[in-house]
Amino acid sequence: MANIAYPKGFIAGGGHVGIKKAKRDLTLIASEIPAVAAGCFTKNIVKAAPVIYDQNIINTGDKVRGIIINSGNANACTGESGMRDTLTMASEFAVLLNASPGEIFVCSTGVIGVPLPIEKISKGISAVFKSMGNSEAHGEKAVEGIMTTDTFMKTAIADIIIGDKVVHLAGMSKGSGMIHPDMATMLAFITTDAAINRMLLQEALSTCVDKTFNMISVDGDTSTNDTILILANGMAKNAVINTEGLEYEIFFDALLKVCESLAKDIVRDGEGATKLFEVQISGAISELDARIIARGVASSNLFKAAMFGADANWGRALCAMGYSGGKFDPAKVNMSFISLGGTLEVMRNGNPLTFSEDVAKKILSEREIIIKITLGDGQFSARAWGCDLTYDYVKINADYRS
Amino acid sequence: MANIAYPKGFIAGGGHVGIKKAKRDLTLIASEIPAVAAGCFTKNIVKAAPVIYDQNIINTGDKVRGIIINSGNANACTGESGMRDTLTMASEFAVLLNASPGEIFVCSTGVIGVPLPIEKISKGISAVFKSMGNSEAHGEKAVEGIMTTDTFMKTAIADIIIGDKVVHLAGMSKGSGMIHPDMATMLAFITTDAAINRMLLQEALSTCVDKTFNMISVDGDTSTNDTILILANGMAKNAVINTEGLEYEIFFDALLKVCESLAKDIVRDGEGATKLFEVQISGAISELDARIIARGVASSNLFKAAMFGADANWGRALCAMGYSGGKFDPAKVNMSFISLGGTLEVMRNGNPLTFSEDVAKKILSEREIIIKITLGDGQFSARAWGCDLTYDYVKINADYRS
């Protein structure tokens, strides 16, 4: 397991303060020294108080010291108490860190519309703070503290060389309501000891999020709480990355790798999911069309249900492409299903091909499936990820609050 | 059961020609004399051949004699054979009716991407034609012939007086994949003996469809095959409705009633559904915003799953409103759940209210639920309908082709 406190100068910890019945529900991440920060947030009109609070910090451009995250309660749709409780969380962690509240990000995830039991956080934070450290065990507790319906820990790391310095990146994420991610909270945190200009850090993060977290999403980041934050404290002592040259590319590629790993883990852990599938679109007339079409297929309920049943109902994929809003010529579509079980070509130049149902079943019974779709319209491509729609998705979501 | 051949001068019939294993799979509707026609069609880029064919007829503005519909195979994504088979269906019914192929609409519904077994239709059509008539029994066979995963027959009628004449309307529809209707085929057919100008008939149909069938839809009519057709043969002998006066209003109201009944039946029969819910939005800044917000809630998977669990997780409704794309001020939202079990107010002026979980369970365990949402932004309102997301939805769709 990768550890969020792996880069130089970071510590982390997680504990149980009583928001959930028994599992860890409070996570703290801190940098020894102030770090530059970048963030991407939900586009939902209804924003949880911590999202509004964090966006304000990003807008100031100030350096930050840490992040406090609770799970079990999203502090969303909580009226006037929402911002008050968010400020309390920031203030209490700031006091312990000897920082100011404006140097602390706050994130919440869990049930919507129930006031946060802030007194439990106030009472329990000090013990969690005292337990912080930078070992693997600390990282494990930190990731446990942000989980809700997640069934496994989602973490990733990357090491790169910039100049003559080793630079480290680490990330962790939570989220598993990925059948319709636009309604489920996704949180991701990335730490790095890279020295990098704040504007470039934001540009790198925004681009990576567009290619990864936003491609497991129907309408972008649209729950009330979705937040992705990165802290870069510069303790690797590399020459500060100030322009878009080679060093920036190296950093960007590592960040993309971390983001893609975290995003795919979220799909893999989709509520009730048994399969991960990747939709590959190429030959599109524009990158936007490629993205829209890829996401259309990855988020089709009917196609997802067919994947659960290992049913090669590719007509549903074509149908989803057609209503996605992306432009393409149906008469030029080629489509194949690919897995460890083999390759099944199902459509060539818009015409359906006959195939063996037994072979199809074998290929689609694998746990990871690629749907390769080649359009004949242009040079652009995109990838999107989805999971199958299963009985357990319904079970998990029919009575989430109980 | 209402009968599609109820208006004067219409006959109908349905039979089994072998596209499905045992159930009826071919339906014929005919008017004694040429009728004016109007239609609304899917907006999907990928259109089944019969949709393209029918749109051409509507575009000519010519009168028509009949409709031939098969179930069990959608004749969609079928490459070059698709249009050929559509023309064959039209021609064979036209010969029997002593009409031209351009006077016959063609509709298909069922599995996508498999060539239509046209020889079975050619072989069986004559027996179905001979069995046509205008009794209730004929109407019943006609509606059976268009059903796929439907669990009950969806029909409606209305009688109105225009001038000194009694005018009749009758309708039937199919479709039950309504968790995400944009991917499931919906067909609806309406007959009337009203005498009405073709342009006004199209205007009435388009407006009614926008307020009914399109409000059970995420993105409008977007499967490969969605089609709604109306035939008006004028045999009621009313003075032709040529302007938007009182007579038009009477006709419009009756058509709206028929469309709303057919549309709500489709939701009620949503695949695996156990509940119908109506989302009522009022106080919106524009009609478009009201419509977008209403549909956002009605099509949220997470909200649908909560309805299945009788879980008053209203935060999911607010969240869906927020990402719907419709404009509103979250601080001015009021929300209540209403059913035969009582009324539960859950949000006032954007603040959540405390409520008894037992009372909530009681109200949400009813089969029909209203979610009444009052915004504080303007004077516009809209309604949308949805059904709950259940285990059976997944079961039905995981292996539809088998």
CSV table of N, CA, C and O in Angstrom, one decimal, chain A residues 106 133 174 199 209 236 238 254 271 296:
chain,number,residue,atom,x,y,z
A,106,VAL,N,-10.4,21.7,4.4
A,106,VAL,CA,-11.4,20.8,5.1
A,106,VAL,C,-12.2,20.0,4.1
A,106,VAL,O,-12.6,20.6,3.1
A,133,GLY,N,2.2,10.4,11.8
A,133,GLY,CA,3.6,10.1,11.5
A,133,GLY,C,3.7,9.8,10.0
A,133,GLY,O,2.8,10.1,9.3
A,174,LYS,N,-11.0,8.2,-2.3
A,174,LYS,CA,-12.1,7.5,-1.8
A,174,LYS,C,-13.3,7.7,-2.8
A,174,LYS,O,-13.3,8.8,-3.5
A,199,MET,N,1.0,28.2,-10.2
A,199,MET,CA,0.1,28.2,-11.3
A,199,MET,C,0.3,26.9,-12.2
A,199,MET,O,-0.6,26.4,-12.7
A,209,VAL,N,-6.8,15.8,-14.0
A,209,VAL,CA,-8.2,15.5,-13.6
A,209,VAL,C,-9.1,15.3,-14.7
A,209,VAL,O,-10.0,14.4,-14.8
A,236,ALA,N,12.0,18.3,-1.7
A,236,ALA,CA,12.9,17.5,-2.6
A,236,ALA,C,14.1,18.4,-3.0
A,236,ALA,O,15.1,17.9,-3.5
A,238,ASN,N,14.5,20.2,-5.6
A,238,ASN,CA,14.8,20.4,-7.0
A,238,ASN,C,14.7,21.8,-7.3
A,238,ASN,O,14.0,22.6,-6.6
A,254,ALA,N,4.1,11.9,-14.1
A,254,ALA,CA,4.0,11.2,-12.9
A,254,ALA,C,2.6,11.5,-12.2
A,254,ALA,O,2.0,10.6,-11.6
A,271,GLU,N,-19.8,0.8,-6.5
A,271,GLU,CA,-20.7,0.1,-5.6
A,271,GLU,C,-21.3,-1.1,-6.3
A,271,GLU,O,-22.0,-1.0,-7.3
A,296,GLY,N,-20.3,8.7,-22.7
A,296,GLY,CA,-21.6,8.3,-22.9
A,296,GLY,C,-21.8,6.8,-22.8
A,296,GLY,O,-22.7,6.3,-22.1
